[in-house]
Amino acid sequence: MSTYLAAHLAIALSIRLLSGYLTVIEIGLLRSFGSLAIAASMIWASGVGRASIFAHVRLRYDIGRSVLHLAGSLALIWSLLHLPLALVTTIEFTGPLFAAALVFLALRKRPSVIPAIGLGVLALGVALLLVRLNAVPGRDIAIALVAVATLTTTNLMLANLARQRSILSIVLLMHVIQFPLYVALWLAVPEQWSPPSQPYRLTFPAPEIIVLGGAVLALIVGGFVSQAALGNASRHGTPLQLCSADTLRVPLITLVAYLLLAELPPLDLLLPGLCVLCGVVIASLPQPARAKAVDNRL
């Protein structure tokens, strides 16, 4: 899971740095192309079993997940480009709440006592954060919520696929489906839909070409690694644990944004933020084997 957190950290930072040069769709297109190239190269280099790697593909399920993931990724990139980082990270903390709701809708299973306490503390912390930020409901906040709900859904779908076949086949097929859709959007959607904003600057001097090259590399590698690491992690925990641990990337992104981009979150968010993290930790605690087996049927 630590690999996944590091990959997401690289993705968030690279999106911030590339926002002054590329549109939302162009960033998504670049990420998809990079992941497609890495996955295809790894499968080709493996030699034996290249044909059998797709033996258990559920094409309709993969297509549905890939389209949802594309929509969620574009919504997340939009949020990172158009909302204050503190607000985006607050909204992303709602992921475990969406996961619990999805588990209930799919299996009619409520969280056990300890995860339920964690979710309650988490919900309280998120509510306090939104109040402190004076968040006003609007289009951008709605897009951020759609991003969290959609990507939480695709993470749970990935966990289901990862128990049936190799991670490489899942990632490759996802980007085989997504890449032409990104190209079609790039050709059809006017650039005015989301023009590049003012570029973010690092807190220390660095040649622009190195900054952009590093951001592109981090976006490409991070995009592939995040999916591969999440798929592997999903084999060792319940959906709720997975989504709760996923939110630990939020304080890491906030810390790195402060160190590298001088984006300091308001100090009055510290106490509600600690409340959220407390809820996340409680919801991520190990569960009895019986509860884990039931959750993994999702």
PDB file of C-alpha atoms in Angstrom:
ATOM      1  CA  MET A   1       0.000   0.000   0.000  1.00  0.00           C
ATOM      2  CA  SER A   2       2.948   2.321   0.608  1.00  0.00           C
ATOM      3  CA  THR A   3       3.860   2.002  -3.094  1.00  0.00           C
ATOM      4  CA  TYR A   4       0.322   3.035  -4.036  1.00  0.00           C
ATOM      5  CA  LEU A   5       0.463   6.062  -1.726  1.00  0.00           C
ATOM      6  CA  ALA A   6       3.808   7.148  -3.198  1.00  0.00           C
ATOM      7  CA  ALA A   7       2.458   6.757  -6.747  1.00  0.00           C
ATOM      8  CA  HIS A   8      -0.616   8.855  -5.991  1.00  0.00           C
ATOM      9  CA  LEU A   9       1.592  11.480  -4.402  1.00  0.00           C
ATOM     10  CA  ALA A  10       3.637  11.666  -7.623  1.00  0.00           C
ATOM     11  CA  ILE A  11       0.457  11.912  -9.725  1.00  0.00           C
ATOM     12  CA  ALA A  12      -1.049  14.762  -7.685  1.00  0.00           C
ATOM     13  CA  LEU A  13       2.175  16.773  -7.726  1.00  0.00           C
ATOM     14  CA  SER A  14       2.714  16.241 -11.467  1.00  0.00           C
ATOM     15  CA  ILE A  15      -0.863  17.342 -12.243  1.00  0.00           C
ATOM     16  CA  ARG A  16      -0.268  20.559 -10.284  1.00  0.00           C
ATOM     17  CA  LEU A  17       2.979  21.261 -12.162  1.00  0.00           C
ATOM     18  CA  LEU A  18       1.552  20.427 -15.610  1.00  0.00           C
ATOM     19  CA  SER A  19      -1.662  22.401 -15.092  1.00  0.00           C
ATOM     20  CA  GLY A  20      -0.179  25.558 -16.621  1.00  0.00           C
ATOM     21  CA  TYR A  21       0.736  23.779 -19.842  1.00  0.00           C
ATOM     22  CA  LEU A  22      -1.832  21.047 -20.551  1.00  0.00           C
ATOM     23  CA  THR A  23      -5.618  20.781 -20.439  1.00  0.00           C
ATOM     24  CA  VAL A  24      -7.502  18.268 -18.294  1.00  0.00           C
ATOM     25  CA  ILE A  25      -7.964  15.904 -21.242  1.00  0.00           C
ATOM     26  CA  GLU A  26      -4.331  16.199 -22.341  1.00  0.00           C
ATOM     27  CA  ILE A  27      -3.121  15.252 -18.851  1.00  0.00           C
ATOM     28  CA  GLY A  28      -5.462  12.231 -18.828  1.00  0.00           C
ATOM     29  CA  LEU A  29      -4.349  11.265 -22.361  1.00  0.00           C
ATOM     30  CA  LEU A  30      -0.673  11.431 -21.407  1.00  0.00           C
ATOM     31  CA  ARG A  31      -1.240   9.313 -18.300  1.00  0.00           C
ATOM     32  CA  SER A  32      -3.200   6.689 -20.256  1.00  0.00           C
ATOM     33  CA  PHE A  33      -0.612   6.484 -23.050  1.00  0.00           C
ATOM     34  CA  GLY A  34       2.209   6.008 -20.550  1.00  0.00           C
ATOM     35  CA  SER A  35       0.430   3.265 -18.614  1.00  0.00           C
ATOM     36  CA  LEU A  36      -0.530   1.513 -21.857  1.00  0.00           C
ATOM     37  CA  ALA A  37       3.077   1.546 -23.072  1.00  0.00           C
ATOM     38  CA  ILE A  38       4.481   0.269 -19.746  1.00  0.00           C
ATOM     39  CA  ALA A  39       1.926  -2.534 -19.372  1.00  0.00           C
ATOM     40  CA  ALA A  40       2.281  -3.663 -23.007  1.00  0.00           C
ATOM     41  CA  SER A  41       6.084  -3.674 -22.726  1.00  0.00           C
ATOM     42  CA  MET A  42       6.031  -5.735 -19.530  1.00  0.00           C
ATOM     43  CA  ILE A  43       3.644  -8.309 -20.978  1.00  0.00           C
ATOM     44  CA  TRP A  44       5.650  -8.550 -24.207  1.00  0.00           C
ATOM     45  CA  ALA A  45       8.910  -8.949 -22.279  1.00  0.00           C
ATOM     46  CA  SER A  46       7.427 -11.738 -20.159  1.00  0.00           C
ATOM     47  CA  GLY A  47       7.283 -13.935 -23.272  1.00  0.00           C
ATOM     48  CA  VAL A  48       5.558 -17.117 -22.096  1.00  0.00           C
ATOM     49  CA  GLY A  49       1.848 -16.907 -21.509  1.00  0.00           C
ATOM     50  CA  ARG A  50       1.187 -13.699 -23.438  1.00  0.00           C
ATOM     51  CA  ALA A  51      -1.979 -15.176 -24.958  1.00  0.00           C
ATOM     52  CA  SER A  52      -3.269 -16.902 -21.822  1.00  0.00           C
ATOM     53  CA  ILE A  53      -2.973 -13.744 -19.739  1.00  0.00           C
ATOM     54  CA  PHE A  54      -6.402 -12.665 -21.036  1.00  0.00           C
ATOM     55  CA  ALA A  55      -8.031 -16.091 -20.637  1.00  0.00           C
ATOM     56  CA  HIS A  56     -10.530 -14.991 -17.955  1.00  0.00           C
ATOM     57  CA  VAL A  57     -11.420 -11.539 -19.252  1.00  0.00           C
ATOM     58  CA  ARG A  58     -14.960 -10.328 -18.525  1.00  0.00           C
ATOM     59  CA  LEU A  59     -15.068  -7.767 -21.325  1.00  0.00           C
ATOM     60  CA  ARG A  60     -18.335  -6.081 -20.352  1.00  0.00           C
ATOM     61  CA  TYR A  61     -17.134  -5.659 -16.763  1.00  0.00           C
ATOM     62  CA  ASP A  62     -13.749  -4.332 -17.914  1.00  0.00           C
ATOM     63  CA  ILE A  63     -15.358  -1.867 -20.323  1.00  0.00           C
ATOM     64  CA  GLY A  64     -17.729  -0.586 -17.635  1.00  0.00           C
ATOM     65  CA  ARG A  65     -14.908  -0.142 -15.136  1.00  0.00           C
ATOM     66  CA  SER A  66     -12.613   1.514 -17.695  1.00  0.00           C
ATOM     67  CA  VAL A  67     -15.236   4.076 -18.750  1.00  0.00           C
ATOM     68  CA  LEU A  68     -16.090   4.846 -15.114  1.00  0.00           C
ATOM     69  CA  HIS A  69     -12.393   5.206 -14.279  1.00  0.00           C
ATOM     70  CA  LEU A  70     -11.882   7.586 -17.208  1.00  0.00           C
ATOM     71  CA  ALA A  71     -14.773   9.782 -16.052  1.00  0.00           C
ATOM     72  CA  GLY A  72     -13.554   9.723 -12.453  1.00  0.00           C
ATOM     73  CA  SER A  73      -9.964  10.521 -13.467  1.00  0.00           C
ATOM     74  CA  LEU A  74     -11.032  13.532 -15.548  1.00  0.00           C
ATOM     75  CA  ALA A  75     -13.221  14.750 -12.681  1.00  0.00           C
ATOM     76  CA  LEU A  76     -10.319  14.388 -10.226  1.00  0.00           C
ATOM     77  CA  ILE A  77      -7.891  16.213 -12.535  1.00  0.00           C
ATOM     78  CA  TRP A  78     -10.483  18.986 -12.961  1.00  0.00           C
ATOM     79  CA  SER A  79     -10.806  19.272  -9.181  1.00  0.00           C
ATOM     80  CA  LEU A  80      -7.040  19.441  -8.649  1.00  0.00           C
ATOM     81  CA  LEU A  81      -6.825  22.239 -11.222  1.00  0.00           C
ATOM     82  CA  HIS A  82      -9.857  24.307 -10.162  1.00  0.00           C
ATOM     83  CA  LEU A  83     -10.278  23.953  -6.390  1.00  0.00           C
ATOM     84  CA  PRO A  84      -8.034  24.797  -3.435  1.00  0.00           C
ATOM     85  CA  LEU A  85      -6.003  21.740  -2.464  1.00  0.00           C
ATOM     86  CA  ALA A  86      -7.381  21.824   1.100  1.00  0.00           C
ATOM     87  CA  LEU A  87     -10.944  21.526  -0.249  1.00  0.00           C
ATOM     88  CA  VAL A  88     -10.089  18.756  -2.710  1.00  0.00           C
ATOM     89  CA  THR A  89      -8.383  16.708  -0.016  1.00  0.00           C
ATOM     90  CA  THR A  90     -11.341  17.207   2.335  1.00  0.00           C
ATOM     91  CA  ILE A  91     -13.768  15.896  -0.274  1.00  0.00           C
ATOM     92  CA  GLU A  92     -11.469  12.944  -1.011  1.00  0.00           C
ATOM     93  CA  PHE A  93     -11.732  11.907   2.639  1.00  0.00           C
ATOM     94  CA  THR A  94     -15.329  10.847   1.906  1.00  0.00           C
ATOM     95  CA  GLY A  95     -14.068   7.784  -0.026  1.00  0.00           C
ATOM     96  CA  PRO A  96     -14.577   5.273   2.840  1.00  0.00           C
ATOM     97  CA  LEU A  97     -18.137   6.572   3.325  1.00  0.00           C
ATOM     98  CA  PHE A  98     -18.907   5.856  -0.329  1.00  0.00           C
ATOM     99  CA  ALA A  99     -17.227   2.432   0.014  1.00  0.00           C
ATOM    100  CA  ALA A 100     -19.413   1.524   3.009  1.00  0.00           C
ATOM    101  CA  ALA A 101     -22.507   2.620   1.090  1.00  0.00           C
ATOM    102  CA  LEU A 102     -21.525   0.528  -1.946  1.00  0.00           C
ATOM    103  CA  VAL A 103     -20.868  -2.564   0.191  1.00  0.00           C
ATOM    104  CA  PHE A 104     -24.289  -2.126   1.789  1.00  0.00           C
ATOM    105  CA  LEU A 105     -26.049  -1.690  -1.584  1.00  0.00           C
ATOM    106  CA  ALA A 106     -24.264  -4.677  -3.144  1.00  0.00           C
ATOM    107  CA  LEU A 107     -24.328  -7.116  -0.196  1.00  0.00           C
ATOM    108  CA  ARG A 108     -26.825  -5.570   2.231  1.00  0.00           C
ATOM    109  CA  LYS A 109     -24.001  -5.742   4.781  1.00  0.00           C
ATOM    110  CA  ARG A 110     -23.535  -3.047   7.397  1.00  0.00           C
ATOM    111  CA  PRO A 111     -20.072  -2.289   8.834  1.00  0.00           C
ATOM    112  CA  SER A 112     -19.239  -4.059  12.082  1.00  0.00           C
ATOM    113  CA  VAL A 113     -18.971  -2.048  15.290  1.00  0.00           C
ATOM    114  CA  ILE A 114     -15.351  -0.848  15.074  1.00  0.00           C
ATOM    115  CA  PRO A 115     -15.465   0.214  11.372  1.00  0.00           C
ATOM    116  CA  ALA A 116     -18.831   1.902  12.030  1.00  0.00           C
ATOM    117  CA  ILE A 117     -17.254   3.945  14.840  1.00  0.00           C
ATOM    118  CA  GLY A 118     -14.409   4.886  12.509  1.00  0.00           C
ATOM    119  CA  LEU A 119     -16.832   5.971   9.784  1.00  0.00           C
ATOM    120  CA  GLY A 120     -18.769   8.074  12.311  1.00  0.00           C
ATOM    121  CA  VAL A 121     -15.614   9.854  13.466  1.00  0.00           C
ATOM    122  CA  LEU A 122     -14.578  10.301   9.831  1.00  0.00           C
ATOM    123  CA  ALA A 123     -17.951  11.818   8.872  1.00  0.00           C
ATOM    124  CA  LEU A 124     -17.758  14.215  11.818  1.00  0.00           C
ATOM    125  CA  GLY A 125     -14.265  15.332  10.810  1.00  0.00           C
ATOM    126  CA  VAL A 126     -15.290  15.883   7.173  1.00  0.00           C
ATOM    127  CA  ALA A 127     -18.312  17.935   8.265  1.00  0.00           C
ATOM    128  CA  LEU A 128     -16.088  20.108  10.493  1.00  0.00           C
ATOM    129  CA  LEU A 129     -13.604  20.598   7.663  1.00  0.00           C
ATOM    130  CA  LEU A 130     -16.330  21.704   5.245  1.00  0.00           C
ATOM    131  CA  VAL A 131     -17.674  24.161   7.817  1.00  0.00           C
ATOM    132  CA  ARG A 132     -14.203  25.596   8.460  1.00  0.00           C
ATOM    133  CA  LEU A 133     -13.594  25.967   4.713  1.00  0.00           C
ATOM    134  CA  ASN A 134     -16.956  27.720   4.223  1.00  0.00           C
ATOM    135  CA  ALA A 135     -17.534  25.401   1.281  1.00  0.00           C
ATOM    136  CA  VAL A 136     -20.477  26.494  -0.842  1.00  0.00           C
ATOM    137  CA  PRO A 137     -22.154  23.765  -2.927  1.00  0.00           C
ATOM    138  CA  GLY A 138     -21.530  24.356  -6.602  1.00  0.00           C
ATOM    139  CA  ARG A 139     -20.399  22.806  -9.873  1.00  0.00           C
ATOM    140  CA  ASP A 140     -16.767  22.323  -8.884  1.00  0.00           C
ATOM    141  CA  ILE A 141     -17.626  20.667  -5.552  1.00  0.00           C
ATOM    142  CA  ALA A 142     -20.150  18.426  -7.319  1.00  0.00           C
ATOM    143  CA  ILE A 143     -17.448  17.371  -9.802  1.00  0.00           C
ATOM    144  CA  ALA A 144     -15.077  16.561  -6.924  1.00  0.00           C
ATOM    145  CA  LEU A 145     -17.733  14.422  -5.227  1.00  0.00           C
ATOM    146  CA  VAL A 146     -18.412  12.613  -8.517  1.00  0.00           C
ATOM    147  CA  ALA A 147     -14.668  11.947  -8.793  1.00  0.00           C
ATOM    148  CA  VAL A 148     -14.492  10.394  -5.313  1.00  0.00           C
ATOM    149  CA  ALA A 149     -17.641   8.294  -5.741  1.00  0.00           C
ATOM    150  CA  THR A 150     -16.630   7.070  -9.209  1.00  0.00           C
ATOM    151  CA  LEU A 151     -13.030   6.219  -8.346  1.00  0.00           C
ATOM    152  CA  THR A 152     -14.111   4.482  -5.130  1.00  0.00           C
ATOM    153  CA  THR A 153     -16.451   2.334  -7.244  1.00  0.00           C
ATOM    154  CA  THR A 154     -13.701   1.474  -9.735  1.00  0.00           C
ATOM    155  CA  ASN A 155     -11.287   0.645  -6.887  1.00  0.00           C
ATOM    156  CA  LEU A 156     -13.775  -1.903  -5.555  1.00  0.00           C
ATOM    157  CA  MET A 157     -14.271  -3.292  -9.076  1.00  0.00           C
ATOM    158  CA  LEU A 158     -10.483  -3.573  -9.419  1.00  0.00           C
ATOM    159  CA  ALA A 159     -10.344  -5.563  -6.179  1.00  0.00           C
ATOM    160  CA  ASN A 160     -12.879  -7.987  -7.665  1.00  0.00           C
ATOM    161  CA  LEU A 161     -10.902  -8.364 -10.923  1.00  0.00           C
ATOM    162  CA  ALA A 162      -7.567  -8.770  -9.103  1.00  0.00           C
ATOM    163  CA  ARG A 163      -8.806 -11.968  -7.450  1.00  0.00           C
ATOM    164  CA  GLN A 164      -9.442 -13.525 -10.869  1.00  0.00           C
ATOM    165  CA  ARG A 165      -6.499 -12.651 -13.101  1.00  0.00           C
ATOM    166  CA  SER A 166      -3.153 -10.847 -13.331  1.00  0.00           C
ATOM    167  CA  ILE A 167      -2.826  -7.145 -12.555  1.00  0.00           C
ATOM    168  CA  LEU A 168      -0.941  -6.516 -15.804  1.00  0.00           C
ATOM    169  CA  SER A 169      -3.817  -7.822 -17.909  1.00  0.00           C
ATOM    170  CA  ILE A 170      -6.263  -5.591 -16.006  1.00  0.00           C
ATOM    171  CA  VAL A 171      -4.155  -2.445 -16.423  1.00  0.00           C
ATOM    172  CA  LEU A 172      -3.375  -3.126 -20.091  1.00  0.00           C
ATOM    173  CA  LEU A 173      -6.973  -3.821 -21.051  1.00  0.00           C
ATOM    174  CA  MET A 174      -8.173  -0.732 -19.156  1.00  0.00           C
ATOM    175  CA  HIS A 175      -5.859   1.542 -21.118  1.00  0.00           C
ATOM    176  CA  VAL A 176      -6.531  -0.229 -24.422  1.00  0.00           C
ATOM    177  CA  ILE A 177     -10.150   0.785 -23.831  1.00  0.00           C
ATOM    178  CA  GLN A 178      -9.409   4.248 -22.425  1.00  0.00           C
ATOM    179  CA  PHE A 179      -6.732   5.513 -24.802  1.00  0.00           C
ATOM    180  CA  PRO A 180      -8.924   5.812 -27.939  1.00  0.00           C
ATOM    181  CA  LEU A 181     -11.634   7.446 -25.798  1.00  0.00           C
ATOM    182  CA  TYR A 182      -9.117  10.030 -24.570  1.00  0.00           C
ATOM    183  CA  VAL A 183      -7.992  10.648 -28.166  1.00  0.00           C
ATOM    184  CA  ALA A 184     -11.617  11.116 -29.269  1.00  0.00           C
ATOM    185  CA  LEU A 185     -12.239  13.579 -26.429  1.00  0.00           C
ATOM    186  CA  TRP A 186      -9.014  15.431 -27.240  1.00  0.00           C
ATOM    187  CA  LEU A 187     -10.122  15.834 -30.869  1.00  0.00           C
ATOM    188  CA  ALA A 188     -13.772  16.649 -30.157  1.00  0.00           C
ATOM    189  CA  VAL A 189     -13.722  18.837 -27.044  1.00  0.00           C
ATOM    190  CA  PRO A 190     -12.602  22.462 -27.526  1.00  0.00           C
ATOM    191  CA  GLU A 191      -9.577  23.553 -25.523  1.00  0.00           C
ATOM    192  CA  GLN A 192     -11.699  26.360 -24.080  1.00  0.00           C
ATOM    193  CA  TRP A 193     -13.550  23.723 -22.020  1.00  0.00           C
ATOM    194  CA  SER A 194     -10.603  23.670 -19.657  1.00  0.00           C
ATOM    195  CA  PRO A 195      -7.759  25.984 -20.670  1.00  0.00           C
ATOM    196  CA  PRO A 196      -4.432  25.669 -18.864  1.00  0.00           C
ATOM    197  CA  SER A 197      -4.276  27.759 -15.707  1.00  0.00           C
ATOM    198  CA  GLN A 198      -1.310  29.668 -14.383  1.00  0.00           C
ATOM    199  CA  PRO A 199       1.539  27.212 -13.726  1.00  0.00           C
ATOM    200  CA  TYR A 200       2.479  26.323 -10.176  1.00  0.00           C
ATOM    201  CA  ARG A 201       6.016  27.102  -9.130  1.00  0.00           C
ATOM    202  CA  LEU A 202       8.313  25.092  -6.895  1.00  0.00           C
ATOM    203  CA  THR A 203       9.559  26.679  -3.705  1.00  0.00           C
ATOM    204  CA  PHE A 204      13.146  26.288  -4.949  1.00  0.00           C
ATOM    205  CA  PRO A 205      14.657  27.329  -8.298  1.00  0.00           C
ATOM    206  CA  ALA A 206      14.859  24.610 -10.960  1.00  0.00           C
ATOM    207  CA  PRO A 207      15.144  24.645 -14.779  1.00  0.00           C
ATOM    208  CA  GLU A 208      11.686  24.534 -16.356  1.00  0.00           C
ATOM    209  CA  ILE A 209      12.595  21.704 -18.720  1.00  0.00           C
ATOM    210  CA  ILE A 210      13.679  19.515 -15.789  1.00  0.00           C
ATOM    211  CA  VAL A 211      10.520  20.322 -13.815  1.00  0.00           C
ATOM    212  CA  LEU A 212       8.247  19.504 -16.764  1.00  0.00           C
ATOM    213  CA  GLY A 213      10.199  16.388 -17.711  1.00  0.00           C
ATOM    214  CA  GLY A 214      10.073  15.134 -14.140  1.00  0.00           C
ATOM    215  CA  ALA A 215       6.336  15.888 -13.920  1.00  0.00           C
ATOM    216  CA  VAL A 216       5.620  13.972 -17.142  1.00  0.00           C
ATOM    217  CA  LEU A 217       7.687  10.991 -15.972  1.00  0.00           C
ATOM    218  CA  ALA A 218       5.999  11.006 -12.548  1.00  0.00           C
ATOM    219  CA  LEU A 219       2.557  11.152 -14.169  1.00  0.00           C
ATOM    220  CA  ILE A 220       3.282   8.247 -16.524  1.00  0.00           C
ATOM    221  CA  VAL A 221       5.004   5.946 -14.033  1.00  0.00           C
ATOM    222  CA  GLY A 222       2.711   6.928 -11.146  1.00  0.00           C
ATOM    223  CA  GLY A 223      -0.395   6.224 -13.227  1.00  0.00           C
ATOM    224  CA  PHE A 224       0.730   2.669 -13.940  1.00  0.00           C
ATOM    225  CA  VAL A 225       2.130   1.925 -10.486  1.00  0.00           C
ATOM    226  CA  SER A 226      -0.953   3.225  -8.663  1.00  0.00           C
ATOM    227  CA  GLN A 227      -3.253   0.749 -10.421  1.00  0.00           C
ATOM    228  CA  ALA A 228      -0.829  -2.167 -10.127  1.00  0.00           C
ATOM    229  CA  ALA A 229      -0.145  -1.534  -6.429  1.00  0.00           C
ATOM    230  CA  LEU A 230      -3.827  -1.028  -5.613  1.00  0.00           C
ATOM    231  CA  GLY A 231      -4.708  -4.299  -7.328  1.00  0.00           C
ATOM    232  CA  ASN A 232      -2.100  -6.179  -5.300  1.00  0.00           C
ATOM    233  CA  ALA A 233      -3.151  -4.488  -2.038  1.00  0.00           C
ATOM    234  CA  SER A 234      -6.802  -5.415  -2.649  1.00  0.00           C
ATOM    235  CA  ARG A 235      -5.908  -9.091  -2.171  1.00  0.00           C
ATOM    236  CA  HIS A 236      -4.976  -8.490   1.463  1.00  0.00           C
ATOM    237  CA  GLY A 237      -7.811  -6.393   2.886  1.00  0.00           C
ATOM    238  CA  THR A 238     -11.543  -5.742   2.819  1.00  0.00           C
ATOM    239  CA  PRO A 239     -13.025  -3.037   0.535  1.00  0.00           C
ATOM    240  CA  LEU A 240     -13.592  -0.721   3.494  1.00  0.00           C
ATOM    241  CA  GLN A 241     -10.023  -1.177   4.751  1.00  0.00           C
ATOM    242  CA  LEU A 242      -8.692  -0.563   1.260  1.00  0.00           C
ATOM    243  CA  CYS A 243     -10.614   2.686   0.773  1.00  0.00           C
ATOM    244  CA  SER A 244      -9.780   3.872   4.281  1.00  0.00           C
ATOM    245  CA  ALA A 245      -6.069   3.252   3.751  1.00  0.00           C
ATOM    246  CA  ASP A 246      -6.386   4.987   0.375  1.00  0.00           C
ATOM    247  CA  THR A 247      -7.255   8.267   2.108  1.00  0.00           C
ATOM    248  CA  LEU A 248      -3.886   8.258   3.902  1.00  0.00           C
ATOM    249  CA  ARG A 249      -2.470   9.702   0.682  1.00  0.00           C
ATOM    250  CA  VAL A 250      -4.379  12.929   1.397  1.00  0.00           C
ATOM    251  CA  PRO A 251      -2.200  14.226   4.279  1.00  0.00           C
ATOM    252  CA  LEU A 252       0.898  13.134   2.349  1.00  0.00           C
ATOM    253  CA  ILE A 253      -0.191  15.180  -0.673  1.00  0.00           C
ATOM    254  CA  THR A 254      -0.965  18.147   1.586  1.00  0.00           C
ATOM    255  CA  LEU A 255       2.471  17.926   3.221  1.00  0.00           C
ATOM    256  CA  VAL A 256       4.369  17.679  -0.072  1.00  0.00           C
ATOM    257  CA  ALA A 257       2.294  20.500  -1.598  1.00  0.00           C
ATOM    258  CA  TYR A 258       3.365  22.684   1.314  1.00  0.00           C
ATOM    259  CA  LEU A 259       7.041  21.717   1.059  1.00  0.00           C
ATOM    260  CA  LEU A 260       7.350  21.971  -2.731  1.00  0.00           C
ATOM    261  CA  LEU A 261       4.606  24.403  -3.790  1.00  0.00           C
ATOM    262  CA  ALA A 262       4.173  26.481  -0.607  1.00  0.00           C
ATOM    263  CA  GLU A 263       0.455  25.578  -0.439  1.00  0.00           C
ATOM    264  CA  LEU A 264      -0.143  25.843   3.307  1.00  0.00           C
ATOM    265  CA  PRO A 265      -3.589  24.649   4.467  1.00  0.00           C
ATOM    266  CA  PRO A 266      -5.310  26.900   7.046  1.00  0.00           C
ATOM    267  CA  LEU A 267      -4.132  26.116  10.577  1.00  0.00           C
ATOM    268  CA  ASP A 268      -7.738  25.960  11.849  1.00  0.00           C
ATOM    269  CA  LEU A 269      -8.136  22.760   9.789  1.00  0.00           C
ATOM    270  CA  LEU A 270      -5.642  20.910  11.997  1.00  0.00           C
ATOM    271  CA  LEU A 271      -8.078  19.633  14.647  1.00  0.00           C
ATOM    272  CA  PRO A 272     -10.820  18.494  12.199  1.00  0.00           C
ATOM    273  CA  GLY A 273      -8.073  16.916  10.076  1.00  0.00           C
ATOM    274  CA  LEU A 274      -6.826  14.903  13.043  1.00  0.00           C
ATOM    275  CA  CYS A 275     -10.421  13.811  13.688  1.00  0.00           C
ATOM    276  CA  VAL A 276     -10.648  12.556  10.097  1.00  0.00           C
ATOM    277  CA  LEU A 277      -7.361  10.677  10.349  1.00  0.00           C
ATOM    278  CA  CYS A 278      -8.497   9.093  13.612  1.00  0.00           C
ATOM    279  CA  GLY A 279     -11.651   7.842  11.875  1.00  0.00           C
ATOM    280  CA  VAL A 280      -9.594   6.506   8.962  1.00  0.00           C
ATOM    281  CA  VAL A 281      -7.265   4.587  11.289  1.00  0.00           C
ATOM    282  CA  ILE A 282     -10.199   3.044  13.206  1.00  0.00           C
ATOM    283  CA  ALA A 283     -11.965   2.024   9.978  1.00  0.00           C
ATOM    284  CA  SER A 284      -8.713   0.451   8.725  1.00  0.00           C
ATOM    285  CA  LEU A 285      -8.163  -1.773  11.783  1.00  0.00           C
ATOM    286  CA  PRO A 286      -7.949  -5.534  11.099  1.00  0.00           C
ATOM    287  CA  GLN A 287     -11.269  -7.364  11.082  1.00  0.00           C
ATOM    288  CA  PRO A 288     -12.097 -10.970  11.976  1.00  0.00           C
ATOM    289  CA  ALA A 289     -11.473 -13.458   9.161  1.00  0.00           C
ATOM    290  CA  ARG A 290     -15.209 -14.133   8.817  1.00  0.00           C
ATOM    291  CA  ALA A 291     -15.999 -10.454   8.221  1.00  0.00           C
ATOM    292  CA  LYS A 292     -13.176 -10.165   5.709  1.00  0.00           C
ATOM    293  CA  ALA A 293     -14.453 -13.177   3.750  1.00  0.00           C
ATOM    294  CA  VAL A 294     -17.942 -11.665   3.509  1.00  0.00           C
ATOM    295  CA  ASP A 295     -16.653  -8.260   2.386  1.00  0.00           C
ATOM    296  CA  ASN A 296     -14.456  -9.812  -0.292  1.00  0.00           C
ATOM    297  CA  ARG A 297     -17.528 -11.166  -2.089  1.00  0.00           C
ATOM    298  CA  LEU A 298     -18.169  -7.643  -3.466  1.00  0.00           C
TER     299      LEU A 298
END
